[in-house]
Amino acid sequence: PFSALDRALRAQLCALVKSLVGRLGVPAVHVTHSAAEARLIADRVIRIEHGRVVASGAPAELLAGE
């Protein structure tokens, strides 16, 4: 949802979303193709390939090297 934004605004909105989710204590699903965006927001990442879950875990584990 943030792909059309410049890098600085994208980072600000990612921080805002993470803050709101934490403050409200609600789960949220954020779909992105951006590893950088996932690192900023996620506390858990689920990798889906061809419609199937192929991996699940912490962003540092699943996004290493991306």
PDB file of N, CA, C and O in Angstrom:
ATOM      1  N   PRO A   1       0.795  -1.217   0.000  1.00  0.00           N
ATOM      2  CA  PRO A   1       0.000   0.000   0.000  1.00  0.00           C
ATOM      3  C   PRO A   1       0.835   1.278   0.000  1.00  0.00           C
ATOM      4  O   PRO A   1       0.311   2.336  -0.236  1.00  0.00           O
ATOM      5  N   PHE A   2       2.132   1.170   0.259  1.00  0.00           N
ATOM      6  CA  PHE A   2       2.983   2.359   0.342  1.00  0.00           C
ATOM      7  C   PHE A   2       3.911   2.504  -0.862  1.00  0.00           C
ATOM      8  O   PHE A   2       4.779   3.368  -0.869  1.00  0.00           O
ATOM      9  N   SER A   3       3.754   1.685  -1.875  1.00  0.00           N
ATOM     10  CA  SER A   3       4.713   1.643  -2.979  1.00  0.00           C
ATOM     11  C   SER A   3       4.819   2.943  -3.772  1.00  0.00           C
ATOM     12  O   SER A   3       5.873   3.230  -4.333  1.00  0.00           O
ATOM     13  N   ALA A   4       3.782   3.734  -3.831  1.00  0.00           N
ATOM     14  CA  ALA A   4       3.814   4.975  -4.608  1.00  0.00           C
ATOM     15  C   ALA A   4       4.400   6.153  -3.824  1.00  0.00           C
ATOM     16  O   ALA A   4       4.528   7.242  -4.357  1.00  0.00           O
ATOM     17  N   LEU A   5       4.785   5.917  -2.585  1.00  0.00           N
ATOM     18  CA  LEU A   5       5.290   6.992  -1.738  1.00  0.00           C
ATOM     19  C   LEU A   5       6.807   7.069  -1.802  1.00  0.00           C
ATOM     20  O   LEU A   5       7.480   6.072  -2.048  1.00  0.00           O
ATOM     21  N   ASP A   6       7.344   8.257  -1.533  1.00  0.00           N
ATOM     22  CA  ASP A   6       8.799   8.363  -1.481  1.00  0.00           C
ATOM     23  C   ASP A   6       9.309   7.657  -0.221  1.00  0.00           C
ATOM     24  O   ASP A   6       8.559   7.345   0.696  1.00  0.00           O
ATOM     25  N   ARG A   7      10.602   7.388  -0.190  1.00  0.00           N
ATOM     26  CA  ARG A   7      11.214   6.576   0.869  1.00  0.00           C
ATOM     27  C   ARG A   7      10.966   7.144   2.269  1.00  0.00           C
ATOM     28  O   ARG A   7      10.640   6.410   3.199  1.00  0.00           O
ATOM     29  N   ALA A   8      11.107   8.450   2.417  1.00  0.00           N
ATOM     30  CA  ALA A   8      10.941   9.074   3.741  1.00  0.00           C
ATOM     31  C   ALA A   8       9.508   8.952   4.239  1.00  0.00           C
ATOM     32  O   ALA A   8       9.265   8.600   5.399  1.00  0.00           O
ATOM     33  N   LEU A   9       8.541   9.236   3.372  1.00  0.00           N
ATOM     34  CA  LEU A   9       7.133   9.142   3.772  1.00  0.00           C
ATOM     35  C   LEU A   9       6.743   7.695   4.042  1.00  0.00           C
ATOM     36  O   LEU A   9       6.009   7.400   4.990  1.00  0.00           O
ATOM     37  N   ARG A  10       7.263   6.768   3.233  1.00  0.00           N
ATOM     38  CA  ARG A  10       6.991   5.347   3.451  1.00  0.00           C
ATOM     39  C   ARG A  10       7.488   4.925   4.838  1.00  0.00           C
ATOM     40  O   ARG A  10       6.782   4.238   5.572  1.00  0.00           O
ATOM     41  N   ALA A  11       8.683   5.344   5.199  1.00  0.00           N
ATOM     42  CA  ALA A  11       9.236   4.995   6.519  1.00  0.00           C
ATOM     43  C   ALA A  11       8.388   5.585   7.635  1.00  0.00           C
ATOM     44  O   ALA A  11       8.144   4.927   8.659  1.00  0.00           O
ATOM     45  N   GLN A  12       7.916   6.811   7.461  1.00  0.00           N
ATOM     46  CA  GLN A  12       7.074   7.447   8.479  1.00  0.00           C
ATOM     47  C   GLN A  12       5.762   6.688   8.653  1.00  0.00           C
ATOM     48  O   GLN A  12       5.301   6.462   9.776  1.00  0.00           O
ATOM     49  N   LEU A  13       5.136   6.301   7.545  1.00  0.00           N
ATOM     50  CA  LEU A  13       3.865   5.580   7.629  1.00  0.00           C
ATOM     51  C   LEU A  13       4.050   4.180   8.203  1.00  0.00           C
ATOM     52  O   LEU A  13       3.200   3.704   8.965  1.00  0.00           O
ATOM     53  N   CYS A  14       5.151   3.526   7.869  1.00  0.00           N
ATOM     54  CA  CYS A  14       5.435   2.217   8.459  1.00  0.00           C
ATOM     55  C   CYS A  14       5.554   2.337   9.973  1.00  0.00           C
ATOM     56  O   CYS A  14       4.991   1.523  10.712  1.00  0.00           O
ATOM     57  N   ALA A  15       6.266   3.354  10.438  1.00  0.00           N
ATOM     58  CA  ALA A  15       6.409   3.576  11.879  1.00  0.00           C
ATOM     59  C   ALA A  15       5.063   3.869  12.519  1.00  0.00           C
ATOM     60  O   ALA A  15       4.771   3.391  13.628  1.00  0.00           O
ATOM     61  N   LEU A  16       4.229   4.648  11.848  1.00  0.00           N
ATOM     62  CA  LEU A  16       2.906   4.973  12.376  1.00  0.00           C
ATOM     63  C   LEU A  16       2.041   3.723  12.492  1.00  0.00           C
ATOM     64  O   LEU A  16       1.397   3.492  13.522  1.00  0.00           O
ATOM     65  N   VAL A  17       2.038   2.902  11.463  1.00  0.00           N
ATOM     66  CA  VAL A  17       1.240   1.670  11.490  1.00  0.00           C
ATOM     67  C   VAL A  17       1.718   0.766  12.622  1.00  0.00           C
ATOM     68  O   VAL A  17       0.914   0.247  13.394  1.00  0.00           O
ATOM     69  N   LYS A  18       3.026   0.577  12.738  1.00  0.00           N
ATOM     70  CA  LYS A  18       3.568  -0.275  13.802  1.00  0.00           C
ATOM     71  C   LYS A  18       3.186   0.269  15.175  1.00  0.00           C
ATOM     72  O   LYS A  18       2.793  -0.480  16.074  1.00  0.00           O
ATOM     73  N   SER A  19       3.270   1.573  15.349  1.00  0.00           N
ATOM     74  CA  SER A  19       2.914   2.205  16.617  1.00  0.00           C
ATOM     75  C   SER A  19       1.440   2.003  16.945  1.00  0.00           C
ATOM     76  O   SER A  19       1.089   1.650  18.073  1.00  0.00           O
ATOM     77  N   LEU A  20       0.580   2.230  15.972  1.00  0.00           N
ATOM     78  CA  LEU A  20      -0.864   2.082  16.201  1.00  0.00           C
ATOM     79  C   LEU A  20      -1.237   0.650  16.548  1.00  0.00           C
ATOM     80  O   LEU A  20      -2.029   0.410  17.458  1.00  0.00           O
ATOM     81  N   VAL A  21      -0.679  -0.295  15.820  1.00  0.00           N
ATOM     82  CA  VAL A  21      -0.982  -1.704  16.088  1.00  0.00           C
ATOM     83  C   VAL A  21      -0.534  -2.071  17.498  1.00  0.00           C
ATOM     84  O   VAL A  21      -1.257  -2.731  18.241  1.00  0.00           O
ATOM     85  N   GLY A  22       0.654  -1.617  17.880  1.00  0.00           N
ATOM     86  CA  GLY A  22       1.150  -1.898  19.222  1.00  0.00           C
ATOM     87  C   GLY A  22       0.326  -1.249  20.310  1.00  0.00           C
ATOM     88  O   GLY A  22      -0.003  -1.861  21.327  1.00  0.00           O
ATOM     89  N   ARG A  23      -0.040   0.011  20.085  1.00  0.00           N
ATOM     90  CA  ARG A  23      -0.811   0.751  21.086  1.00  0.00           C
ATOM     91  C   ARG A  23      -2.209   0.182  21.245  1.00  0.00           C
ATOM     92  O   ARG A  23      -2.736   0.093  22.351  1.00  0.00           O
ATOM     93  N   LEU A  24      -2.823  -0.205  20.136  1.00  0.00           N
ATOM     94  CA  LEU A  24      -4.185  -0.722  20.192  1.00  0.00           C
ATOM     95  C   LEU A  24      -4.232  -2.192  20.583  1.00  0.00           C
ATOM     96  O   LEU A  24      -5.282  -2.699  20.967  1.00  0.00           O
ATOM     97  N   GLY A  25      -3.110  -2.875  20.437  1.00  0.00           N
ATOM     98  CA  GLY A  25      -3.059  -4.283  20.805  1.00  0.00           C
ATOM     99  C   GLY A  25      -3.895  -5.176  19.909  1.00  0.00           C
ATOM    100  O   GLY A  25      -4.454  -6.170  20.373  1.00  0.00           O
ATOM    101  N   VAL A  26      -3.973  -4.819  18.644  1.00  0.00           N
ATOM    102  CA  VAL A  26      -4.764  -5.601  17.707  1.00  0.00           C
ATOM    103  C   VAL A  26      -3.838  -6.235  16.668  1.00  0.00           C
ATOM    104  O   VAL A  26      -2.796  -5.689  16.331  1.00  0.00           O
ATOM    105  N   PRO A  27      -4.227  -7.389  16.148  1.00  0.00           N
ATOM    106  CA  PRO A  27      -3.433  -7.974  15.071  1.00  0.00           C
ATOM    107  C   PRO A  27      -3.684  -7.214  13.771  1.00  0.00           C
ATOM    108  O   PRO A  27      -4.747  -6.610  13.588  1.00  0.00           O
ATOM    109  N   ALA A  28      -2.716  -7.239  12.894  1.00  0.00           N
ATOM    110  CA  ALA A  28      -2.870  -6.590  11.593  1.00  0.00           C
ATOM    111  C   ALA A  28      -2.165  -7.424  10.546  1.00  0.00           C
ATOM    112  O   ALA A  28      -1.141  -8.053  10.821  1.00  0.00           O
ATOM    113  N   VAL A  29      -2.710  -7.433   9.357  1.00  0.00           N
ATOM    114  CA  VAL A  29      -2.090  -8.109   8.217  1.00  0.00           C
ATOM    115  C   VAL A  29      -1.679  -7.029   7.231  1.00  0.00           C
ATOM    116  O   VAL A  29      -2.503  -6.219   6.809  1.00  0.00           O
ATOM    117  N   HIS A  30      -0.415  -7.014   6.886  1.00  0.00           N
ATOM    118  CA  HIS A  30       0.117  -6.038   5.931  1.00  0.00           C
ATOM    119  C   HIS A  30       0.752  -6.834   4.798  1.00  0.00           C
ATOM    120  O   HIS A  30       1.698  -7.585   5.025  1.00  0.00           O
ATOM    121  N   VAL A  31       0.230  -6.709   3.610  1.00  0.00           N
ATOM    122  CA  VAL A  31       0.742  -7.447   2.456  1.00  0.00           C
ATOM    123  C   VAL A  31       1.683  -6.537   1.692  1.00  0.00           C
ATOM    124  O   VAL A  31       1.320  -5.424   1.324  1.00  0.00           O
ATOM    125  N   THR A  32       2.911  -7.022   1.456  1.00  0.00           N
ATOM    126  CA  THR A  32       3.892  -6.230   0.733  1.00  0.00           C
ATOM    127  C   THR A  32       4.867  -7.140  -0.005  1.00  0.00           C
ATOM    128  O   THR A  32       5.061  -8.293   0.391  1.00  0.00           O
ATOM    129  N   HIS A  33       5.459  -6.622  -1.057  1.00  0.00           N
ATOM    130  CA  HIS A  33       6.536  -7.310  -1.764  1.00  0.00           C
ATOM    131  C   HIS A  33       7.881  -6.728  -1.356  1.00  0.00           C
ATOM    132  O   HIS A  33       8.913  -7.170  -1.839  1.00  0.00           O
ATOM    133  N   SER A  34       7.869  -5.739  -0.485  1.00  0.00           N
ATOM    134  CA  SER A  34       9.078  -5.032  -0.077  1.00  0.00           C
ATOM    135  C   SER A  34       9.648  -5.621   1.216  1.00  0.00           C
ATOM    136  O   SER A  34       9.031  -5.515   2.282  1.00  0.00           O
ATOM    137  N   ALA A  35      10.835  -6.203   1.115  1.00  0.00           N
ATOM    138  CA  ALA A  35      11.497  -6.740   2.306  1.00  0.00           C
ATOM    139  C   ALA A  35      11.798  -5.622   3.293  1.00  0.00           C
ATOM    140  O   ALA A  35      11.656  -5.802   4.501  1.00  0.00           O
ATOM    141  N   ALA A  36      12.202  -4.460   2.785  1.00  0.00           N
ATOM    142  CA  ALA A  36      12.512  -3.324   3.665  1.00  0.00           C
ATOM    143  C   ALA A  36      11.277  -2.887   4.446  1.00  0.00           C
ATOM    144  O   ALA A  36      11.351  -2.618   5.649  1.00  0.00           O
ATOM    145  N   GLU A  37      10.153  -2.831   3.778  1.00  0.00           N
ATOM    146  CA  GLU A  37       8.904  -2.445   4.431  1.00  0.00           C
ATOM    147  C   GLU A  37       8.511  -3.490   5.482  1.00  0.00           C
ATOM    148  O   GLU A  37       8.101  -3.142   6.590  1.00  0.00           O
ATOM    149  N   ALA A  38       8.656  -4.749   5.158  1.00  0.00           N
ATOM    150  CA  ALA A  38       8.331  -5.816   6.106  1.00  0.00           C
ATOM    151  C   ALA A  38       9.223  -5.735   7.341  1.00  0.00           C
ATOM    152  O   ALA A  38       8.759  -5.937   8.460  1.00  0.00           O
ATOM    153  N   ARG A  39      10.515  -5.417   7.132  1.00  0.00           N
ATOM    154  CA  ARG A  39      11.425  -5.277   8.277  1.00  0.00           C
ATOM    155  C   ARG A  39      10.983  -4.159   9.214  1.00  0.00           C
ATOM    156  O   ARG A  39      11.138  -4.260  10.423  1.00  0.00           O
ATOM    157  N   LEU A  40      10.456  -3.077   8.642  1.00  0.00           N
ATOM    158  CA  LEU A  40      10.039  -1.930   9.448  1.00  0.00           C
ATOM    159  C   LEU A  40       8.772  -2.202  10.253  1.00  0.00           C
ATOM    160  O   LEU A  40       8.618  -1.695  11.361  1.00  0.00           O
ATOM    161  N   ILE A  41       7.870  -2.978   9.707  1.00  0.00           N
ATOM    162  CA  ILE A  41       6.549  -3.135  10.318  1.00  0.00           C
ATOM    163  C   ILE A  41       6.387  -4.450  11.082  1.00  0.00           C
ATOM    164  O   ILE A  41       5.825  -4.477  12.166  1.00  0.00           O
ATOM    165  N   ALA A  42       6.884  -5.528  10.514  1.00  0.00           N
ATOM    166  CA  ALA A  42       6.498  -6.860  10.985  1.00  0.00           C
ATOM    167  C   ALA A  42       7.210  -7.327  12.240  1.00  0.00           C
ATOM    168  O   ALA A  42       8.377  -7.025  12.455  1.00  0.00           O
ATOM    169  N   ASP A  43       6.485  -8.098  13.027  1.00  0.00           N
ATOM    170  CA  ASP A  43       7.123  -8.867  14.087  1.00  0.00           C
ATOM    171  C   ASP A  43       7.100 -10.347  13.696  1.00  0.00           C
ATOM    172  O   ASP A  43       7.716 -11.178  14.332  1.00  0.00           O
ATOM    173  N   ARG A  44       6.376 -10.647  12.615  1.00  0.00           N
ATOM    174  CA  ARG A  44       6.307 -12.003  12.062  1.00  0.00           C
ATOM    175  C   ARG A  44       6.061 -11.875  10.567  1.00  0.00           C
ATOM    176  O   ARG A  44       5.269 -11.046  10.122  1.00  0.00           O
ATOM    177  N   VAL A  45       6.740 -12.712   9.785  1.00  0.00           N
ATOM    178  CA  VAL A  45       6.599 -12.694   8.335  1.00  0.00           C
ATOM    179  C   VAL A  45       6.143 -14.070   7.873  1.00  0.00           C
ATOM    180  O   VAL A  45       6.624 -15.089   8.374  1.00  0.00           O
ATOM    181  N   ILE A  46       5.219 -14.079   6.943  1.00  0.00           N
ATOM    182  CA  ILE A  46       4.780 -15.321   6.314  1.00  0.00           C
ATOM    183  C   ILE A  46       5.074 -15.186   4.830  1.00  0.00           C
ATOM    184  O   ILE A  46       4.586 -14.261   4.183  1.00  0.00           O
ATOM    185  N   ARG A  47       5.897 -16.081   4.319  1.00  0.00           N
ATOM    186  CA  ARG A  47       6.261 -16.049   2.898  1.00  0.00           C
ATOM    187  C   ARG A  47       5.333 -17.002   2.148  1.00  0.00           C
ATOM    188  O   ARG A  47       5.197 -18.170   2.515  1.00  0.00           O
ATOM    189  N   ILE A  48       4.707 -16.468   1.111  1.00  0.00           N
ATOM    190  CA  ILE A  48       3.775 -17.241   0.300  1.00  0.00           C
ATOM    191  C   ILE A  48       4.321 -17.291  -1.124  1.00  0.00           C
ATOM    192  O   ILE A  48       4.650 -16.252  -1.702  1.00  0.00           O
ATOM    193  N   GLU A  49       4.401 -18.490  -1.670  1.00  0.00           N
ATOM    194  CA  GLU A  49       4.820 -18.680  -3.054  1.00  0.00           C
ATOM    195  C   GLU A  49       3.811 -19.575  -3.747  1.00  0.00           C
ATOM    196  O   GLU A  49       3.479 -20.647  -3.226  1.00  0.00           O
ATOM    197  N   HIS A  50       3.318 -19.130  -4.870  1.00  0.00           N
ATOM    198  CA  HIS A  50       2.331 -19.885  -5.660  1.00  0.00           C
ATOM    199  C   HIS A  50       1.123 -20.282  -4.819  1.00  0.00           C
ATOM    200  O   HIS A  50       0.612 -21.396  -4.925  1.00  0.00           O
ATOM    201  N   GLY A  51       0.707 -19.367  -3.928  1.00  0.00           N
ATOM    202  CA  GLY A  51      -0.495 -19.587  -3.135  1.00  0.00           C
ATOM    203  C   GLY A  51      -0.311 -20.470  -1.913  1.00  0.00           C
ATOM    204  O   GLY A  51      -1.281 -20.784  -1.232  1.00  0.00           O
ATOM    205  N   ARG A  52       0.920 -20.864  -1.620  1.00  0.00           N
ATOM    206  CA  ARG A  52       1.173 -21.736  -0.471  1.00  0.00           C
ATOM    207  C   ARG A  52       2.172 -21.099   0.483  1.00  0.00           C
ATOM    208  O   ARG A  52       3.129 -20.474   0.062  1.00  0.00           O
ATOM    209  N   VAL A  53       1.946 -21.300   1.780  1.00  0.00           N
ATOM    210  CA  VAL A  53       2.892 -20.817   2.787  1.00  0.00           C
ATOM    211  C   VAL A  53       4.132 -21.700   2.711  1.00  0.00           C
ATOM    212  O   VAL A  53       4.038 -22.922   2.830  1.00  0.00           O
ATOM    213  N   VAL A  54       5.285 -21.052   2.501  1.00  0.00           N
ATOM    214  CA  VAL A  54       6.540 -21.811   2.405  1.00  0.00           C
ATOM    215  C   VAL A  54       7.465 -21.523   3.586  1.00  0.00           C
ATOM    216  O   VAL A  54       8.424 -22.262   3.805  1.00  0.00           O
ATOM    217  N   ALA A  55       7.206 -20.450   4.320  1.00  0.00           N
ATOM    218  CA  ALA A  55       8.026 -20.126   5.484  1.00  0.00           C
ATOM    219  C   ALA A  55       7.278 -19.150   6.377  1.00  0.00           C
ATOM    220  O   ALA A  55       6.447 -18.373   5.914  1.00  0.00           O
ATOM    221  N   SER A  56       7.623 -19.197   7.662  1.00  0.00           N
ATOM    222  CA  SER A  56       7.006 -18.305   8.634  1.00  0.00           C
ATOM    223  C   SER A  56       7.996 -18.099   9.767  1.00  0.00           C
ATOM    224  O   SER A  56       8.648 -19.038  10.207  1.00  0.00           O
ATOM    225  N   GLY A  57       8.131 -16.844  10.220  1.00  0.00           N
ATOM    226  CA  GLY A  57       9.029 -16.576  11.331  1.00  0.00           C
ATOM    227  C   GLY A  57       9.349 -15.118  11.493  1.00  0.00           C
ATOM    228  O   GLY A  57       8.684 -14.244  10.923  1.00  0.00           O
ATOM    229  N   ALA A  58      10.394 -14.844  12.233  1.00  0.00           N
ATOM    230  CA  ALA A  58      10.823 -13.465  12.496  1.00  0.00           C
ATOM    231  C   ALA A  58      11.400 -12.850  11.226  1.00  0.00           C
ATOM    232  O   ALA A  58      12.034 -13.544  10.428  1.00  0.00           O
ATOM    233  N   PRO A  59      11.193 -11.548  11.037  1.00  0.00           N
ATOM    234  CA  PRO A  59      11.719 -10.869   9.838  1.00  0.00           C
ATOM    235  C   PRO A  59      13.231 -11.060   9.668  1.00  0.00           C
ATOM    236  O   PRO A  59      13.697 -11.283   8.554  1.00  0.00           O
ATOM    237  N   ALA A  60      13.989 -11.005  10.751  1.00  0.00           N
ATOM    238  CA  ALA A  60      15.451 -11.149  10.664  1.00  0.00           C
ATOM    239  C   ALA A  60      15.839 -12.507  10.092  1.00  0.00           C
ATOM    240  O   ALA A  60      16.818 -12.630   9.360  1.00  0.00           O
ATOM    241  N   GLU A  61      15.064 -13.535  10.399  1.00  0.00           N
ATOM    242  CA  GLU A  61      15.346 -14.881   9.896  1.00  0.00           C
ATOM    243  C   GLU A  61      14.955 -15.027   8.428  1.00  0.00           C
ATOM    244  O   GLU A  61      15.725 -15.516   7.620  1.00  0.00           O
ATOM    245  N   LEU A  62      13.751 -14.602   8.107  1.00  0.00           N
ATOM    246  CA  LEU A  62      13.222 -14.851   6.762  1.00  0.00           C
ATOM    247  C   LEU A  62      13.710 -13.848   5.720  1.00  0.00           C
ATOM    248  O   LEU A  62      13.694 -14.141   4.524  1.00  0.00           O
ATOM    249  N   LEU A  63      14.123 -12.683   6.152  1.00  0.00           N
ATOM    250  CA  LEU A  63      14.486 -11.639   5.196  1.00  0.00           C
ATOM    251  C   LEU A  63      15.996 -11.406   5.140  1.00  0.00           C
ATOM    252  O   LEU A  63      16.452 -10.468   4.493  1.00  0.00           O
ATOM    253  N   ALA A  64      16.768 -12.247   5.789  1.00  0.00           N
ATOM    254  CA  ALA A  64      18.226 -12.120   5.750  1.00  0.00           C
ATOM    255  C   ALA A  64      18.702 -12.234   4.311  1.00  0.00           C
ATOM    256  O   ALA A  64      18.280 -13.112   3.565  1.00  0.00           O
ATOM    257  N   GLY A  65      19.520 -11.308   3.901  1.00  0.00           N
ATOM    258  CA  GLY A  65      20.058 -11.340   2.545  1.00  0.00           C
ATOM    259  C   GLY A  65      19.187 -10.688   1.494  1.00  0.00           C
ATOM    260  O   GLY A  65      19.539 -10.649   0.328  1.00  0.00           O
ATOM    261  N   GLU A  66      18.049 -10.182   1.891  1.00  0.00           N
ATOM    262  CA  GLU A  66      17.168  -9.515   0.909  1.00  0.00           C
ATOM    263  C   GLU A  66      17.247  -8.023   1.069  1.00  0.00           C
ATOM    264  O   GLU A  66      17.439  -7.476   2.075  1.00  0.00           O
TER     265      GLU A  66
END
